[in-house]
Amino acid sequence: MERKVVTKPQRRTGVREAAAQATRDSILKSATKVFAKYGYDGGSVEKISKAAKSYDRMIYYYFGSKEGLFIAVLEGIYQRMDDAEAAIALDTSRPVEALTEVIRFVLGYYRKNPEFVTLLNSENLHKGRHISKSLRAREYSSRAVAIIAEILASGAAQGLFRKDLVARDIYLLIASTGYFYTSNRHTLTAFLGEPLESPEAITHWEDFVIETVLRTVRADDIQDNTPPHEENTKWQKSQPTASRARSS
């Protein structure tokens, strides 16, 4: 009598891969929140695995170590910003408008993504020792600088922008104005006695940064008819006299 062999159904490889990717993504998402809240030192593997509803061993399996996970988190926040910037519809043949859009994007991104700023603050406290080990971080910054370089080249070709500009310098100028304002908004609000998170204050700062950058890049022979930026805007006038004096 012939014996019938019964085999157990095999799980498809694609299903296993999808489950593994879901676990990895869950750990990474939870790690981003935990590191943003507690910093690198306070963001323990135990807290992250608990937040991800996973196990410590899975963190080591997918990322090798806590440091490896932190580097992946940093790469992730850079990549998300890079992807968002790449999605902007920029017309470099209109360099003034294109550069303005880049400025609005950068300032707005910092404001809308506080975890990005918090995580970078944490990494700067460690003097960048983790992100310096990343093999991918530089590719994200290079795209941002390349976009600005293209805009500056278009503006220079049209006689609108200076020809001696360095794209990296303009990138740092834009990034610093957005990053500093966002990362220090709470202490500066107390120090200056002005509500820096109010819609009026945010709009005021954005307009000022745009004007500052455009004045920096414009060709010397271009006549600028733009009125000087007013110091006493609506949101500042609403502040007590003592507060305005402290900010002068």
GROMACS .gro file of C-alpha atoms in nm:
model
  248
    1MET     CA    1   0.000   0.000   0.000
    2GLU     CA    2   0.140   0.333  -0.103
    3ARG     CA    3   0.196   0.573   0.185
    4LYS     CA    4   0.078   0.926   0.133
    5VAL     CA    5   0.321   1.193   0.249
    6VAL     CA    6   0.162   1.503   0.396
    7THR     CA    7   0.373   1.817   0.389
    8LYS     CA    8   0.309   2.124   0.597
    9PRO     CA    9   0.226   2.439   0.404
   10GLN     CA   10   0.525   2.669   0.377
   11ARG     CA   11   0.499   3.038   0.451
   12ARG     CA   12   0.584   3.244   0.151
   13THR     CA   13   0.918   3.425   0.163
   14GLY     CA   14   0.745   3.752   0.081
   15VAL     CA   15   0.524   3.723   0.388
   16ARG     CA   16   0.823   3.667   0.615
   17GLU     CA   17   1.007   3.959   0.462
   18ALA     CA   18   0.707   4.186   0.504
   19ALA     CA   19   0.673   4.086   0.869
   20ALA     CA   20   1.044   4.144   0.928
   21GLN     CA   21   1.025   4.486   0.764
   22ALA     CA   22   0.721   4.577   0.973
   23THR     CA   23   0.907   4.483   1.292
   24ARG     CA   24   1.212   4.682   1.188
   25ASP     CA   25   0.999   4.986   1.098
   26SER     CA   26   0.815   4.967   1.430
   27ILE     CA   27   1.142   4.960   1.623
   28LEU     CA   28   1.279   5.250   1.421
   29LYS     CA   29   0.965   5.459   1.469
   30SER     CA   30   0.960   5.394   1.844
   31ALA     CA   31   1.333   5.463   1.873
   32THR     CA   32   1.286   5.800   1.704
   33LYS     CA   33   1.031   5.901   1.968
   34VAL     CA   34   1.228   5.761   2.261
   35PHE     CA   35   1.560   5.918   2.158
   36ALA     CA   36   1.385   6.250   2.091
   37LYS     CA   37   1.235   6.243   2.440
   38TYR     CA   38   1.525   6.103   2.644
   39GLY     CA   39   1.831   6.170   2.428
   40TYR     CA   40   2.086   5.908   2.333
   41ASP     CA   41   2.200   5.833   2.687
   42GLY     CA   42   1.849   5.815   2.833
   43GLY     CA   43   1.697   5.626   2.543
   44SER     CA   44   1.760   5.272   2.660
   45VAL     CA   45   1.710   4.957   2.457
   46GLU     CA   46   1.450   4.846   2.711
   47LYS     CA   47   1.241   5.163   2.665
   48ILE     CA   48   1.255   5.130   2.288
   49SER     CA   49   1.161   4.762   2.275
   50LYS     CA   50   0.873   4.827   2.516
   51ALA     CA   51   0.747   5.118   2.306
   52ALA     CA   52   0.773   4.904   1.992
   53LYS     CA   53   0.602   4.610   2.168
   54SER     CA   54   0.900   4.400   2.068
   55TYR     CA   55   1.202   4.240   2.235
   56ASP     CA   56   1.552   4.365   2.311
   57ARG     CA   57   1.703   4.087   2.103
   58MET     CA   58   1.518   4.210   1.794
   59ILE     CA   59   1.692   4.548   1.822
   60TYR     CA   60   2.030   4.377   1.826
   61TYR     CA   61   1.923   4.148   1.543
   62TYR     CA   62   1.821   4.429   1.308
   63PHE     CA   63   2.056   4.708   1.413
   64GLY     CA   64   2.349   4.539   1.585
   65SER     CA   65   2.362   4.773   1.882
   66LYS     CA   66   2.200   5.075   2.043
   67GLU     CA   67   2.443   5.297   1.855
   68GLY     CA   68   2.355   5.126   1.528
   69LEU     CA   69   1.988   5.196   1.597
   70PHE     CA   70   2.059   5.561   1.681
   71ILE     CA   71   2.253   5.604   1.356
   72ALA     CA   72   1.960   5.452   1.167
   73VAL     CA   73   1.727   5.700   1.339
   74LEU     CA   74   1.947   5.993   1.238
   75GLU     CA   75   1.968   5.866   0.881
   76GLY     CA   76   1.591   5.831   0.879
   77ILE     CA   77   1.519   6.189   0.982
   78TYR     CA   78   1.767   6.322   0.726
   79GLN     CA   79   1.614   6.105   0.455
   80ARG     CA   80   1.261   6.222   0.533
   81MET     CA   81   1.366   6.584   0.507
   82ASP     CA   82   1.555   6.510   0.187
   83ASP     CA   83   1.251   6.337   0.037
   84ALA     CA   84   1.023   6.623   0.135
   85GLU     CA   85   1.260   6.878  -0.019
   86ALA     CA   86   1.291   6.675  -0.339
   87ALA     CA   87   0.911   6.681  -0.371
   88ILE     CA   88   0.901   7.061  -0.395
   89ALA     CA   89   0.815   7.181  -0.745
   90LEU     CA   90   1.093   7.432  -0.813
   91ASP     CA   91   1.134   7.631  -1.132
   92THR     CA   92   1.503   7.720  -1.133
   93SER     CA   93   1.448   7.943  -1.436
   94ARG     CA   94   1.286   8.177  -1.182
   95PRO     CA   95   1.567   8.179  -0.925
   96VAL     CA   96   1.425   8.441  -0.688
   97GLU     CA   97   1.099   8.253  -0.650
   98ALA     CA   98   1.278   7.916  -0.629
   99LEU     CA   99   1.515   8.032  -0.356
  100THR     CA  100   1.222   8.182  -0.166
  101GLU     CA  101   1.043   7.846  -0.179
  102VAL     CA  102   1.351   7.668  -0.045
  103ILE     CA  103   1.372   7.910   0.246
  104ARG     CA  104   1.004   7.869   0.329
  105PHE     CA  105   1.040   7.491   0.313
  106VAL     CA  106   1.343   7.473   0.543
  107LEU     CA  107   1.200   7.706   0.807
  108GLY     CA  108   0.864   7.535   0.791
  109TYR     CA  109   1.013   7.186   0.811
  110TYR     CA  110   1.203   7.263   1.130
  111ARG     CA  111   0.892   7.414   1.282
  112LYS     CA  112   0.664   7.123   1.187
  113ASN     CA  113   0.911   6.850   1.285
  114PRO     CA  114   1.036   6.927   1.637
  115GLU     CA  115   1.173   6.572   1.674
  116PHE     CA  116   1.419   6.650   1.395
  117VAL     CA  117   1.559   6.944   1.588
  118THR     CA  118   1.561   6.761   1.921
  119LEU     CA  119   1.748   6.462   1.781
  120LEU     CA  120   2.008   6.684   1.617
  121ASN     CA  121   2.052   6.870   1.946
  122SER     CA  122   2.117   6.539   2.117
  123GLU     CA  123   2.370   6.432   1.855
  124ASN     CA  124   2.550   6.766   1.874
  125LEU     CA  125   2.592   6.713   2.248
  126HIS     CA  126   2.788   6.402   2.148
  127LYS     CA  127   2.990   6.607   1.898
  128GLY     CA  128   2.842   6.418   1.604
  129ARG     CA  129   3.028   6.097   1.686
  130HIS     CA  130   2.738   5.876   1.578
  131ILE     CA  131   2.631   6.042   1.254
  132SER     CA  132   2.995   6.065   1.148
  133LYS     CA  133   2.988   5.684   1.120
  134SER     CA  134   2.697   5.694   0.877
  135LEU     CA  135   2.769   5.606   0.517
  136ARG     CA  136   2.450   5.772   0.395
  137ALA     CA  137   2.427   6.107   0.576
  138ARG     CA  138   2.639   6.300   0.325
  139GLU     CA  139   2.423   6.203   0.028
  140TYR     CA  140   2.125   6.376   0.187
  141SER     CA  141   2.307   6.705   0.247
  142SER     CA  142   2.465   6.693  -0.098
  143ARG     CA  143   2.123   6.697  -0.265
  144ALA     CA  144   2.012   7.001  -0.064
  145VAL     CA  145   2.331   7.189  -0.155
  146ALA     CA  146   2.299   7.081  -0.519
  147ILE     CA  147   1.948   7.228  -0.541
  148ILE     CA  148   2.070   7.562  -0.409
  149ALA     CA  149   2.372   7.550  -0.642
  150GLU     CA  150   2.140   7.507  -0.940
  151ILE     CA  151   1.926   7.801  -0.831
  152LEU     CA  152   2.229   8.024  -0.774
  153ALA     CA  153   2.373   7.931  -1.114
  154SER     CA  154   2.045   8.021  -1.283
  155GLY     CA  155   2.030   8.353  -1.099
  156ALA     CA  156   2.390   8.435  -1.188
  157ALA     CA  157   2.331   8.351  -1.555
  158GLN     CA  158   2.038   8.594  -1.560
  159GLY     CA  159   2.239   8.867  -1.390
  160LEU     CA  160   2.020   8.855  -1.081
  161PHE     CA  161   2.261   8.689  -0.837
  162ARG     CA  162   2.629   8.733  -0.763
  163LYS     CA  163   2.867   8.499  -0.941
  164ASP     CA  164   3.097   8.444  -0.643
  165LEU     CA  165   2.844   8.267  -0.423
  166VAL     CA  166   2.914   7.930  -0.263
  167ALA     CA  167   2.607   7.709  -0.242
  168ARG     CA  168   2.722   7.556   0.088
  169ASP     CA  169   2.735   7.902   0.247
  170ILE     CA  170   2.380   7.987   0.143
  171TYR     CA  171   2.262   7.646   0.262
  172LEU     CA  172   2.421   7.706   0.603
  173LEU     CA  173   2.273   8.056   0.621
  174ILE     CA  174   1.922   7.927   0.557
  175ALA     CA  175   1.958   7.623   0.784
  176SER     CA  176   2.101   7.823   1.072
  177THR     CA  177   1.824   8.082   1.071
  178GLY     CA  178   1.560   7.810   1.080
  179TYR     CA  179   1.732   7.575   1.320
  180PHE     CA  180   1.837   7.831   1.580
  181TYR     CA  181   1.496   7.995   1.591
  182THR     CA  182   1.319   7.661   1.639
  183SER     CA  183   1.563   7.497   1.880
  184ASN     CA  184   1.583   7.804   2.105
  185ARG     CA  185   1.227   7.933   2.074
  186HIS     CA  186   1.134   7.858   2.435
  187THR     CA  187   1.437   8.019   2.598
  188LEU     CA  188   1.432   8.312   2.356
  189THR     CA  189   1.065   8.374   2.431
  190ALA     CA  190   1.151   8.408   2.799
  191PHE     CA  191   1.473   8.603   2.737
  192LEU     CA  192   1.327   8.851   2.488
  193GLY     CA  193   0.985   8.868   2.647
  194GLU     CA  194   0.824   8.807   2.307
  195PRO     CA  195   0.607   8.512   2.198
  196LEU     CA  196   0.824   8.364   1.923
  197GLU     CA  197   0.577   8.082   1.855
  198SER     CA  198   0.286   8.307   1.766
  199PRO     CA  199   0.174   8.303   1.400
  200GLU     CA  200   0.264   8.670   1.366
  201ALA     CA  201   0.615   8.617   1.502
  202ILE     CA  202   0.675   8.317   1.278
  203THR     CA  203   0.560   8.506   0.968
  204HIS     CA  204   0.774   8.804   1.066
  205TRP     CA  205   1.085   8.589   1.101
  206GLU     CA  206   1.024   8.403   0.777
  207ASP     CA  207   0.986   8.730   0.586
  208PHE     CA  208   1.301   8.866   0.746
  209VAL     CA  209   1.505   8.558   0.657
  210ILE     CA  210   1.383   8.567   0.297
  211GLU     CA  211   1.476   8.932   0.268
  212THR     CA  212   1.815   8.872   0.430
  213VAL     CA  213   1.908   8.584   0.199
  214LEU     CA  214   1.788   8.761  -0.116
  215ARG     CA  215   1.987   9.073  -0.024
  216THR     CA  216   2.292   8.850   0.028
  217VAL     CA  217   2.273   8.677  -0.310
  218ARG     CA  218   2.159   8.963  -0.534
  219ALA     CA  219   2.397   9.111  -0.789
  220ASP     CA  220   2.550   9.441  -0.679
  221ASP     CA  221   2.422   9.624  -0.983
  222ILE     CA  222   2.059   9.527  -0.923
  223GLN     CA  223   1.854   9.816  -0.790
  224ASP     CA  224   1.652   9.695  -0.492
  225ASN     CA  225   1.321   9.869  -0.446
  226THR     CA  226   1.213   9.641  -0.164
  227PRO     CA  227   1.133   9.849   0.147
  228PRO     CA  228   1.353   9.779   0.451
  229HIS     CA  229   1.217   9.522   0.689
  230GLU     CA  230   1.011   9.698   0.957
  231GLU     CA  231   1.120   9.630   1.311
  232ASN     CA  232   0.790   9.730   1.470
  233THR     CA  233   0.548   9.479   1.326
  234LYS     CA  234   0.203   9.408   1.463
  235TRP     CA  235   0.314   9.125   1.688
  236GLN     CA  236   0.594   9.335   1.840
  237LYS     CA  237   0.373   9.641   1.893
  238SER     CA  238   0.138   9.426   2.098
  239GLN     CA  239   0.413   9.354   2.350
  240PRO     CA  240   0.464   9.561   2.666
  241THR     CA  241   0.706   9.852   2.632
  242ALA     CA  242   0.952   9.685   2.869
  243SER     CA  243   0.962   9.374   2.650
  244ARG     CA  244   1.035   9.574   2.336
  245ALA     CA  245   1.314   9.758   2.514
  246ARG     CA  246   1.477   9.431   2.615
  247SER     CA  247   1.484   9.314   2.252
  248SER     CA  248   1.647   9.628   2.119
   0.00000   0.00000   0.00000
